[in-house]
Coordinates of N, CA and C in Angstrom, one line a residue:
M1 N 40.0 44.5 -68.2 CA 38.4 44.9 -68.5 C 38.0 43.8 -69.4
L2 N 36.9 43.2 -68.8 CA 36.2 42.2 -69.6 C 35.3 42.7 -70.5
S3 N 34.8 41.9 -71.6 CA 34.2 42.4 -72.5 C 33.2 41.3 -73.2
H4 N 31.9 41.9 -73.6 CA 31.0 41.1 -73.9 C 31.5 40.5 -75.4
P5 N 31.3 39.2 -76.1 CA 31.7 39.0 -77.0 C 31.0 39.6 -78.0
D6 N 29.7 39.9 -77.9 CA 28.6 40.6 -78.8 C 28.5 42.2 -78.4
N7 N 29.7 42.7 -77.6 CA 29.9 44.2 -77.5 C 28.1 44.7 -76.8
S8 N 28.1 43.9 -75.6 CA 26.7 44.6 -75.1 C 27.0 46.0 -74.6
P9 N 26.2 47.0 -74.6 CA 26.6 48.1 -73.9 C 26.3 48.3 -72.6
R10 N 25.4 47.5 -71.9 CA 25.1 47.4 -70.6 C 26.1 47.3 -69.6
L11 N 26.3 45.9 -69.1 CA 27.1 45.8 -68.0 C 28.8 45.8 -68.7
T12 N 28.9 45.8 -69.8 CA 30.4 45.7 -70.3 C 30.9 46.8 -69.7
R13 N 30.2 48.0 -70.0 CA 30.7 49.5 -69.7 C 30.9 49.5 -68.0
R14 N 30.4 48.7 -67.3 CA 30.5 48.6 -65.8 C 31.1 47.3 -65.2
F15 N 31.7 46.4 -66.1 CA 32.2 45.4 -65.6 C 33.6 45.8 -65.3
S16 N 33.9 46.7 -64.6 CA 35.4 47.0 -64.1 C 36.0 46.0 -63.0
L17 N 37.2 45.4 -63.2 CA 37.7 44.5 -62.4 C 38.9 45.4 -61.3
E18 N 38.6 46.6 -61.5 CA 39.8 47.5 -60.7 C 39.4 48.0 -59.2
G19 N 39.8 47.7 -58.2 CA 39.5 48.4 -56.9 C 38.2 47.5 -56.2
V20 N 38.3 45.9 -56.8 CA 37.0 45.4 -56.1 C 37.9 44.1 -55.7
N21 N 37.2 43.5 -54.4 CA 38.1 42.3 -53.9 C 36.9 41.5 -53.0
K22 N 36.2 40.9 -54.1 CA 34.9 40.1 -53.4 C 35.1 38.6 -53.9
T23 N 34.1 37.9 -53.3 CA 34.4 36.3 -53.6 C 33.2 36.4 -54.6
L24 N 33.1 35.3 -55.3 CA 32.2 34.9 -56.5 C 30.6 34.8 -56.1
V25 N 29.9 35.9 -56.5 CA 28.8 36.1 -56.4 C 28.5 36.3 -54.6
N26 N 29.0 37.2 -54.2 CA 29.0 37.5 -52.8 C 28.1 38.6 -52.5
F27 N 26.6 38.3 -52.5 CA 25.9 39.7 -52.0 C 26.4 40.3 -50.8
P28 N 26.2 41.8 -51.0 CA 26.5 42.3 -49.7 C 25.5 42.3 -48.5
S29 N 26.0 42.4 -47.6 CA 25.1 42.3 -46.3 C 24.1 43.3 -46.2
E30 N 24.8 44.3 -46.5 CA 23.9 45.8 -46.3 C 22.8 45.6 -47.2
A31 N 22.9 45.0 -48.5 CA 21.6 45.0 -49.4 C 20.4 44.2 -48.7
L32 N 20.9 43.4 -47.6 CA 19.9 42.4 -47.2 C 19.3 42.8 -45.6
S33 N 19.9 43.6 -45.3 CA 20.0 43.9 -43.8 C 18.8 44.7 -43.5
D34 N 18.2 45.5 -44.5 CA 16.9 46.3 -44.3 C 15.6 45.5 -44.0
R35 N 15.4 44.2 -45.1 CA 14.5 43.3 -45.2 C 14.9 41.7 -45.0
P36 N 15.5 41.3 -43.9 CA 15.9 40.0 -43.5 C 15.2 38.9 -44.0
S37 N 13.9 39.3 -43.9 CA 12.7 38.0 -44.2 C 12.5 38.1 -45.8
T38 N 13.0 38.9 -46.5 CA 12.8 38.8 -47.8 C 13.9 39.2 -48.9
P39 N 14.3 38.2 -49.6 CA 15.5 38.5 -50.4 C 15.5 39.6 -51.3
S40 N 16.3 40.4 -51.5 CA 16.5 41.5 -52.3 C 17.9 42.1 -53.0
I41 N 18.0 42.4 -53.6 CA 19.0 42.9 -54.7 C 18.8 44.2 -55.3
S42 N 20.0 45.1 -55.2 CA 20.1 46.2 -55.8 C 20.6 46.3 -57.1
V43 N 20.5 47.3 -58.1 CA 21.1 47.4 -59.1 C 22.8 47.5 -59.0
L44 N 23.1 48.3 -57.7 CA 24.6 48.3 -57.4 C 25.1 46.9 -57.0
D45 N 24.2 46.5 -56.4 CA 24.5 44.8 -56.1 C 25.3 44.1 -57.1
V46 N 24.3 44.4 -58.2 CA 24.7 43.5 -59.5 C 25.9 43.7 -60.2
Y47 N 26.1 45.0 -60.0 CA 27.4 45.8 -60.4 C 28.8 45.1 -59.9
D48 N 28.5 45.2 -58.4 CA 29.5 44.6 -57.5 C 29.6 43.2 -57.6
I49 N 28.8 42.5 -57.8 CA 28.8 40.9 -58.5 C 29.3 41.0 -59.7
A50 N 29.4 41.8 -60.5 CA 29.7 41.6 -62.0 C 31.3 41.8 -61.8
A51 N 31.6 42.8 -60.9 CA 33.0 43.0 -60.7 C 33.6 41.8 -59.9
S52 N 33.4 41.2 -59.1 CA 33.7 40.2 -58.4 C 33.8 39.0 -59.3
I53 N 33.0 38.7 -60.0 CA 33.0 37.4 -61.0 C 34.3 38.1 -62.2
G54 N 34.3 39.4 -62.5 CA 35.4 39.5 -63.2 C 36.5 39.3 -62.8
K55 N 36.8 39.7 -61.6 CA 38.0 39.8 -60.8 C 38.3 38.0 -60.8
E56 N 37.7 37.1 -60.7 CA 37.8 35.8 -60.8 C 38.1 35.3 -62.3
F57 N 37.4 35.6 -63.2 CA 37.6 35.4 -64.3 C 39.2 36.1 -65.0
E58 N 39.6 37.3 -64.4 CA 41.1 37.8 -64.8 C 42.1 36.9 -63.9
S59 N 41.7 36.3 -62.9 CA 42.5 35.3 -62.3 C 42.9 33.9 -63.3
I60 N 41.8 33.4 -63.7 CA 42.0 32.2 -64.3 C 42.4 32.8 -65.7
I61 N 42.2 34.0 -66.3 CA 42.8 34.2 -67.7 C 44.4 33.9 -67.5
D62 N 44.9 34.6 -66.3 CA 46.3 34.9 -66.0 C 46.9 33.8 -65.8
K63 N 46.2 32.5 -65.5 CA 46.8 31.4 -65.2 C 46.8 30.3 -66.4
Y64 N 45.5 30.2 -67.2 CA 45.0 29.4 -68.2 C 45.0 30.0 -69.6
G65 N 44.9 31.3 -69.7 CA 44.6 32.2 -71.1 C 43.5 32.5 -71.2
P66 N 43.4 33.2 -72.4 CA 41.7 34.0 -72.5 C 40.7 32.8 -72.9
Y67 N 41.5 31.7 -73.7 CA 40.4 30.8 -74.4 C 39.9 29.9 -73.1
S68 N 40.1 30.0 -72.1 CA 39.3 29.3 -70.8 C 38.3 29.4 -70.3
V69 N 38.2 30.8 -70.8 CA 36.6 31.4 -70.3 C 36.1 31.8 -71.6
S70 N 36.6 31.5 -72.6 CA 35.7 32.3 -73.7 C 34.5 31.9 -74.2
N71 N 34.1 30.7 -73.5 CA 32.6 30.1 -73.7 C 31.8 30.5 -72.5
L72 N 32.5 30.8 -71.2 CA 31.7 30.9 -70.1 C 31.3 32.3 -70.1
M73 N 32.2 32.9 -70.5 CA 32.0 34.7 -70.4 C 30.6 35.2 -70.9
P74 N 30.4 34.8 -72.2 CA 29.1 35.2 -72.8 C 27.7 35.0 -71.9
K75 N 28.0 34.0 -71.4 CA 27.0 33.2 -70.7 C 26.6 33.9 -69.2
V76 N 27.8 34.3 -68.6 CA 27.7 34.9 -67.5 C 27.3 36.2 -67.7
I77 N 27.9 37.1 -68.7 CA 27.3 38.2 -68.9 C 25.9 38.2 -69.1
S78 N 25.4 37.6 -69.8 CA 23.7 37.4 -70.3 C 23.2 37.3 -68.9
V79 N 23.7 36.0 -68.1 CA 22.9 35.9 -66.8 C 23.1 37.4 -65.8
L80 N 24.3 37.9 -65.9 CA 24.3 39.2 -65.1 C 23.5 40.5 -65.8
E81 N 23.1 40.6 -66.9 CA 22.3 41.4 -67.7 C 20.6 41.3 -67.0
E82 N 20.4 40.1 -67.1 CA 19.3 39.6 -66.8 C 19.0 39.8 -65.1
L83 N 20.0 39.5 -64.2 CA 20.0 40.0 -62.9 C 19.6 41.6 -62.8
E84 N 20.5 42.1 -63.6 CA 20.5 43.8 -63.7 C 19.0 44.2 -63.9
D85 N 18.2 43.6 -65.0 CA 16.9 43.9 -65.3 C 16.0 43.5 -64.1
F86 N 16.2 42.4 -63.3 CA 15.5 41.9 -62.3 C 15.7 42.7 -61.1
A87 N 16.9 43.3 -60.9 CA 17.0 44.3 -59.8 C 16.5 45.7 -60.0
T88 N 16.5 46.0 -61.2 CA 15.9 47.5 -61.6 C 14.2 47.1 -61.4
K89 N 13.8 45.9 -61.9 CA 12.2 46.1 -61.5 C 12.1 45.9 -60.1
F90 N 12.7 45.2 -59.3 CA 12.6 45.1 -58.0 C 12.6 46.3 -57.1
E91 N 13.8 47.3 -57.6 CA 13.6 48.4 -56.9 C 12.6 49.5 -57.4
S92 N 11.9 49.3 -58.7 CA 10.7 50.0 -58.9 C 9.4 49.5 -58.1
E93 N 9.4 48.4 -58.3 CA 8.3 47.6 -57.5 C 8.4 48.0 -56.1
G94 N 9.5 47.7 -55.3 CA 9.5 48.4 -54.0 C 9.3 50.0 -53.8
R95 N 9.5 50.6 -54.5 CA 9.4 52.2 -54.4 C 7.8 52.2 -54.6
E96 N 7.3 51.4 -55.4 CA 5.7 51.2 -55.8 C 5.0 50.9 -54.4
I97 N 5.4 49.6 -53.8 CA 5.1 49.2 -52.7 C 5.1 50.5 -51.5
I98 N 6.0 51.0 -51.3 CA 6.2 52.4 -50.3 C 5.1 53.2 -50.8
T99 N 5.0 53.4 -51.6 CA 4.0 54.3 -52.1 C 2.6 54.2 -51.9
L100 N 2.5 52.9 -52.2 CA 1.1 52.3 -51.9 C 1.0 52.0 -50.2
Q101 N 1.9 51.6 -49.5 CA 1.7 51.7 -48.2 C 1.4 52.8 -47.6
T102 N 2.1 54.0 -48.1 CA 2.0 55.2 -47.4 C 0.4 55.5 -47.8
A103 N -0.1 55.6 -49.1 CA -1.2 55.6 -49.1 C -2.3 55.2 -48.4
V104 N -2.2 53.6 -48.2 CA -2.8 53.0 -47.3 C -3.2 53.4 -45.9
H105 N -1.8 53.8 -45.4 CA -1.7 54.3 -43.9 C -2.6 55.7 -44.0
R106 N -2.4 56.5 -45.0 CA -3.2 58.1 -44.9 C -4.6 57.7 -44.9
L107 N -5.0 56.7 -46.0 CA -6.6 56.3 -45.8 C -6.9 55.8 -44.4
E108 N -6.2 55.2 -43.8 CA -6.8 54.5 -42.8 C -6.8 55.8 -41.7
L109 N -5.9 56.5 -41.4 CA -5.9 57.9 -40.8 C -7.1 58.5 -41.0
E110 N -7.2 58.8 -42.3 CA -8.6 59.4 -42.5 C -10.0 59.0 -42.3
K111 N -9.9 57.7 -42.5 CA -11.0 56.6 -42.0 C -11.2 56.9 -40.6
L112 N -10.0 57.0 -39.4 CA -10.4 56.9 -38.2 C -10.9 58.7 -37.8
E113 N -10.2 59.4 -38.6 CA -10.6 60.9 -38.4 C -12.4 60.9 -38.7
R114 N -12.8 60.3 -39.7 CA -14.1 60.3 -40.1 C -14.9 59.7 -38.9
K115 N -14.5 58.6 -38.4 CA -15.1 58.2 -37.5 C -15.2 59.1 -36.3
E116 N -14.1 59.6 -36.0 CA -14.3 60.6 -34.9 C -15.1 61.8 -35.2
D117 N -15.0 62.1 -36.4 CA -16.1 63.2 -36.7 C -17.5 62.9 -36.4
Q118 N -17.6 61.8 -37.1 CA -19.2 61.5 -36.9 C -19.4 61.1 -35.4
K119 N -18.8 60.7 -34.4 CA -18.9 60.8 -33.1 C -19.3 62.2 -32.5
R120 N -18.5 62.9 -32.9 CA -18.8 64.2 -32.7 C -19.8 65.1 -33.0
H121 N -20.1 64.7 -34.3 CA -21.4 65.4 -35.0 C -22.8 64.5 -34.1
K122 N -22.5 63.4 -33.9 CA -23.7 62.7 -33.4 C -23.7 63.4 -31.6
K123 N -22.5 63.7 -31.1 CA -22.7 64.2 -29.5 C -23.2 65.6 -29.8
E124 N -22.8 66.4 -30.9 CA -23.6 67.8 -30.8 C -24.8 67.7 -31.1
L125 N -25.4 67.0 -31.9 CA -26.8 66.6 -32.1 C -27.4 66.3 -31.1
E126 N -27.1 65.5 -30.0 CA -27.7 65.1 -28.9 C -27.7 66.3 -27.8
Q127 N -26.6 67.1 -27.8 CA -26.5 67.9 -27.2 C -27.6 69.1 -27.6
I128 N -27.7 69.3 -28.9 CA -28.7 70.6 -29.3 C -29.9 70.0 -29.2
E129 N -30.2 68.6 -29.2 CA -31.8 68.4 -29.0 C -31.9 68.4 -27.4
E130 N -31.0 68.2 -26.7 CA -31.5 68.1 -25.0 C -31.5 69.7 -24.7
T131 N -30.9 70.5 -25.5 CA -30.9 72.0 -24.9 C -32.5 72.4 -25.7
W132 N -32.5 71.8 -26.8 CA -33.6 72.3 -27.4 C -35.1 72.1 -26.4
H133 N -34.7 70.5 -26.3 CA -36.1 70.1 -25.5 C -36.1 70.7 -24.0
S134 N -35.0 71.1 -23.4 CA -35.2 71.9 -22.1 C -35.7 73.4 -22.4
E135 N -35.2 73.9 -23.3 CA -36.0 75.3 -23.8 C -37.6 75.4 -24.2
V136 N -37.9 74.3 -24.9 CA -39.2 74.1 -25.3 C -40.0 74.0 -24.3
Q137 N -39.7 73.2 -23.2 CA -40.1 72.7 -21.9 C -40.5 74.0 -21.1
E138 N -39.3 75.0 -20.7 CA -39.5 76.2 -20.2 C -40.6 77.1 -21.0
L139 N -40.3 77.2 -22.3 CA -41.3 77.9 -23.0 C -43.0 77.7 -22.6
S140 N -43.1 76.3 -22.9 CA -44.3 75.9 -22.8 C -44.7 76.1 -21.3
Q141 N -44.2 75.7 -20.4 CA -44.3 75.9 -19.1 C -44.8 77.7 -18.6
L142 N -43.8 78.2 -19.6 CA -44.3 79.7 -19.3 C -45.6 80.1 -20.0
I143 N -45.6 79.7 -21.3 CA -47.1 79.8 -22.0 C -48.2 79.3 -21.3
E144 N -48.1 78.0 -20.6 CA -49.2 77.7 -19.6 C -49.5 78.6 -18.8
K145 N -48.4 79.2 -17.8 CA -48.3 80.0 -16.6 C -49.1 81.2 -17.2
L146 N -48.7 81.9 -18.3 CA -49.3 83.3 -18.7 C -50.8 82.9 -19.2
K147 N -51.3 81.9 -19.8 CA -52.5 81.5 -20.0 C -53.3 81.3 -18.9
E148 N -53.0 80.8 -17.6 CA -53.6 80.7 -16.6 C -53.8 82.0 -15.9
E149 N -52.7 83.0 -15.9 CA -52.9 84.3 -15.4 C -53.8 85.1 -16.1
N150 N -53.9 84.8 -17.3 CA -54.9 85.6 -18.1 C -56.3 85.0 -17.8
K151 N -56.3 84.0 -17.5 CA -57.6 83.3 -17.2 C -58.3 83.8 -15.7
Q152 N -57.3 84.1 -15.0 CA -57.6 84.4 -13.6 C -57.7 85.9 -13.8
L153 N -56.9 86.4 -14.5 CA -57.3 88.3 -14.7 C -58.8 88.3 -15.5
K154 N -59.0 87.4 -16.4 CA -60.5 87.5 -17.0 C -61.6 87.3 -16.0
D155 N -61.4 86.4 -15.1 CA -62.2 85.8 -14.0 C -62.5 87.0 -13.0
A156 N -61.3 87.5 -12.6 CA -61.5 88.7 -11.9 C -62.1 89.8 -12.6
I157 N -61.9 90.2 -13.5 CA -62.8 91.2 -14.4 C -64.3 91.0 -14.5
E158 N -64.4 89.6 -15.0 CA -65.8 89.4 -14.8 C -66.5 89.4 -13.6
D159 N -66.0 89.0 -12.4 CA -66.6 88.9 -11.0 C -66.4 90.5 -10.6
N160 N -65.6 91.5 -11.1 CA -65.8 92.5 -10.6 C -66.9 93.3 -11.5
E161 N -67.2 93.2 -12.8 CA -68.2 93.6 -13.5 C -69.6 93.2 -12.6
A162 N -69.4 91.9 -12.4 CA -70.9 91.4 -11.7 C -71.2 91.9 -10.6
S163 N -70.1 92.3 -9.4 CA -70.5 92.8 -8.5 C -71.0 94.2 -8.5
I164 N -70.2 95.1 -9.6 CA -71.0 96.1 -9.8 C -72.2 96.4 -10.2
N165 N -72.6 95.3 -11.2 CA -74.1 95.5 -11.5 C -75.0 95.3 -10.6
H166 N -74.7 94.3 -9.6 CA -75.6 93.7 -8.5 C -75.3 93.9 -7.3
S167 N -74.6 94.9 -6.9 CA -74.5 95.5 -5.7 C -74.9 96.9 -5.6
P168 N -75.8 97.2 -4.9 CA -76.1 98.7 -4.6 C -75.3 99.7 -4.1
I169 N -74.7 100.6 -4.6 CA -73.7 101.6 -4.6 C -74.3 102.7 -4.0
P170 N -74.1 103.6 -2.8 CA -74.6 104.6 -2.5 C -74.2 105.9 -3.4
A171 N -75.4 106.7 -3.6 CA -75.0 107.9 -4.4 C -73.9 108.7 -4.6
C172 N -73.6 108.9 -3.3 CA -72.4 109.8 -3.0 C -70.8 109.3 -3.5
S173 N -71.0 107.8 -3.2 CA -69.9 107.2 -3.9 C -69.7 106.6 -5.0
A174 N -70.7 106.5 -5.6 CA -71.2 105.9 -7.1 C -69.9 106.2 -8.0
N175 N -69.9 107.5 -8.1 CA -68.8 107.9 -9.2 C -67.6 107.7 -8.9
S176 N -67.1 107.9 -7.7 CA -65.7 107.4 -7.3 C -65.7 105.9 -7.5
T177 N -66.4 105.0 -7.1 CA -66.3 103.8 -7.2 C -66.2 103.3 -8.7
N178 N -67.0 103.8 -9.5 CA -67.0 103.4 -10.8 C -65.9 103.8 -11.5
V179 N -65.0 104.9 -11.1 CA -64.1 105.3 -11.5 C -63.0 104.5 -11.4
E180 N -62.6 103.9 -10.1 CA -61.9 103.0 -9.8 C -62.1 101.9 -10.2
E181 N -63.1 101.3 -10.4 CA -63.4 100.0 -10.9 C -63.3 99.9 -12.3
I182 N -63.1 101.0 -13.2 CA -63.1 101.2 -14.4 C -61.6 101.2 -15.0
Q183 N -61.0 101.8 -13.9 CA -59.1 102.0 -14.3 C -58.9 100.7 -13.5
L184 N -59.4 100.1 -12.8 CA -58.8 98.5 -12.4 C -59.0 97.8 -13.7
M185 N -60.3 97.7 -14.4 CA -60.4 96.9 -15.3 C -59.7 97.3 -16.4
I186 N -59.3 98.4 -16.6 CA -58.6 98.9 -17.8 C -57.0 98.4 -17.6
R187 N -56.6 98.5 -16.3 CA -55.4 97.9 -16.2 C -55.1 96.4 -16.2
L188 N -56.2 95.4 -15.8 CA -56.3 94.2 -15.8 C -56.2 93.9 -17.5
K189 N -57.0 94.5 -18.3 CA -57.2 94.4 -19.8 C -55.5 94.5 -20.1
E190 N -55.1 95.6 -19.9 CA -53.8 96.0 -20.5 C -52.6 94.7 -20.1
V191 N -52.9 94.5 -19.0 CA -52.0 93.4 -18.5 C -52.3 92.1 -19.5
I192 N -53.6 91.8 -19.5 CA -54.1 90.8 -20.5 C -53.7 90.8 -22.0
D193 N -53.8 92.1 -22.4 CA -53.3 92.3 -23.7 C -51.6 92.2 -23.8
R194 N -50.9 92.5 -22.9 CA -49.5 92.4 -22.9 C -49.2 90.9 -22.7
Q195 N -49.8 90.1 -21.6 CA -49.4 88.7 -21.7 C -49.9 88.1 -23.2
K196 N -51.0 88.3 -24.0 CA -51.5 88.0 -25.0 C -50.3 88.0 -26.1
I197 N -49.7 89.4 -26.0 CA -48.8 89.5 -27.0 C -47.4 88.6 -26.6
L198 N -47.1 88.5 -25.1 CA -46.0 87.9 -25.0 C -46.1 86.1 -25.5
I199 N -47.5 85.9 -25.2 CA -47.5 84.3 -25.4 C -47.4 84.2 -27.1
R200 N -48.1 85.0 -27.8 CA -47.8 85.1 -29.4 C -46.4 84.9 -29.8
S201 N -45.6 85.8 -28.9 CA -44.2 85.9 -29.2 C -43.5 84.5 -28.8
L202 N -43.9 84.2 -27.6 CA -43.2 82.7 -27.0 C -43.4 81.7 -28.2
R203 N -44.9 81.9 -28.6 CA -45.5 80.5 -29.6 C -44.3 80.7 -30.8
Q204 N -44.2 82.1 -31.2 CA -43.5 82.2 -32.6 C -42.1 81.6 -32.3
Q205 N -41.4 81.8 -31.0 CA -40.1 81.4 -30.9 C -39.9 79.7 -30.6
L206 N -41.0 79.6 -30.0 CA -41.2 77.7 -30.0 C -41.2 77.3 -31.6
T207 N -42.0 77.9 -32.4 CA -42.1 77.3 -33.6 C -40.8 77.5 -34.6
Q208 N -40.3 78.7 -34.1 CA -38.8 78.9 -34.7 C -37.7 78.0 -34.3
K209 N -37.9 77.3 -32.9 CA -36.9 76.3 -32.5 C -37.1 75.2 -33.1
H210 N -38.4 74.8 -33.7 CA -38.5 73.5 -34.1 C -38.0 73.6 -35.5
V211 N -38.1 74.8 -36.1 CA -37.4 74.9 -37.6 C -36.0 74.8 -37.5
D212 N -35.3 75.6 -36.4 CA -34.0 75.3 -36.3 C -33.4 74.1 -36.0
L213 N -34.0 73.3 -34.9 CA -33.7 71.8 -34.7 C -33.8 71.1 -35.9
D214 N -34.7 71.1 -36.8 CA -34.9 70.4 -37.9 C -33.7 70.7 -38.9
A215 N -33.5 72.1 -39.3 CA -32.5 72.4 -40.1 C -30.9 71.8 -39.5
V216 N -31.0 72.0 -38.2 CA -29.5 71.6 -37.6 C -29.4 69.9 -38.0
R217 N -30.5 69.2 -37.8 CA -30.6 67.7 -38.0 C -30.2 67.4 -39.2
I218 N -30.9 68.0 -40.2 CA -30.5 67.8 -41.5 C -29.2 68.0 -42.1
S219 N -28.3 69.2 -41.5 CA -27.4 69.6 -41.8 C -26.3 68.6 -41.1
L220 N -26.6 68.1 -40.0 CA -25.5 67.1 -39.1 C -25.6 65.7 -39.9
F221 N -27.0 65.5 -40.3 CA -27.0 64.1 -40.9 C -26.6 63.9 -42.4
A222 N -26.4 65.2 -43.0 CA -26.0 65.3 -44.5 C -24.3 65.1 -44.1
I223 N -23.8 65.5 -43.2 CA -22.4 65.6 -42.8 C -22.0 64.1 -42.4
I224 N -22.6 63.4 -41.6 CA -22.5 62.2 -41.2 C -22.5 61.2 -42.7
L225 N -23.4 61.2 -43.5 CA -23.5 60.7 -44.3 C -22.6 60.8 -45.7
V226 N -22.0 61.9 -45.8 CA -20.7 62.2 -46.3 C -19.5 61.6 -45.7
F227 N -19.5 61.5 -44.6 CA -18.3 60.6 -44.0 C -18.5 59.1 -44.0

């Protein structure tokens, strides 16, 4: 077992010379296989290197005695300690890089998802507006149709009243004719009143559809702005 002259507590306790048979400063290929384009070293690699150097020192000491490496050994141990510090920082930074890469990948996925959400919301808004325009057109046409029917009914009532007032009616049939005409006008007026109520209801629906569409637009625009 080699020891640092200053009794350094770090590498000296791991500087084992037993069970290791490597050449001097021989980086394990496994440590570099994952990233061939970028030199890398782990703390375990440093310990293996230290053991390999220790093995070489042991051979020199066996041949030439301990004093042959007494000046060199402290310098080598100091370099190995610096290399250990570097490897520790390298591993820490490597983990941080992986964490950042994972975060970037997640943000990119979220960005793509937001874009897809924007497209979907825009498409939904277009579909809602298309449906709304179709319904509004149908309601408007129905309102115009009912208004035209009301006008025709009013004209029919007015024409009927005018014919009653200006046409001579035999006395024997006057009462029955008046009753029939009155009943007809009452029915026509009832139809007109019902259609007025229907027109009023349709107009309220039309107004509500405008309000609903504006609310949907505001909601979708707010969602799009958030993304």
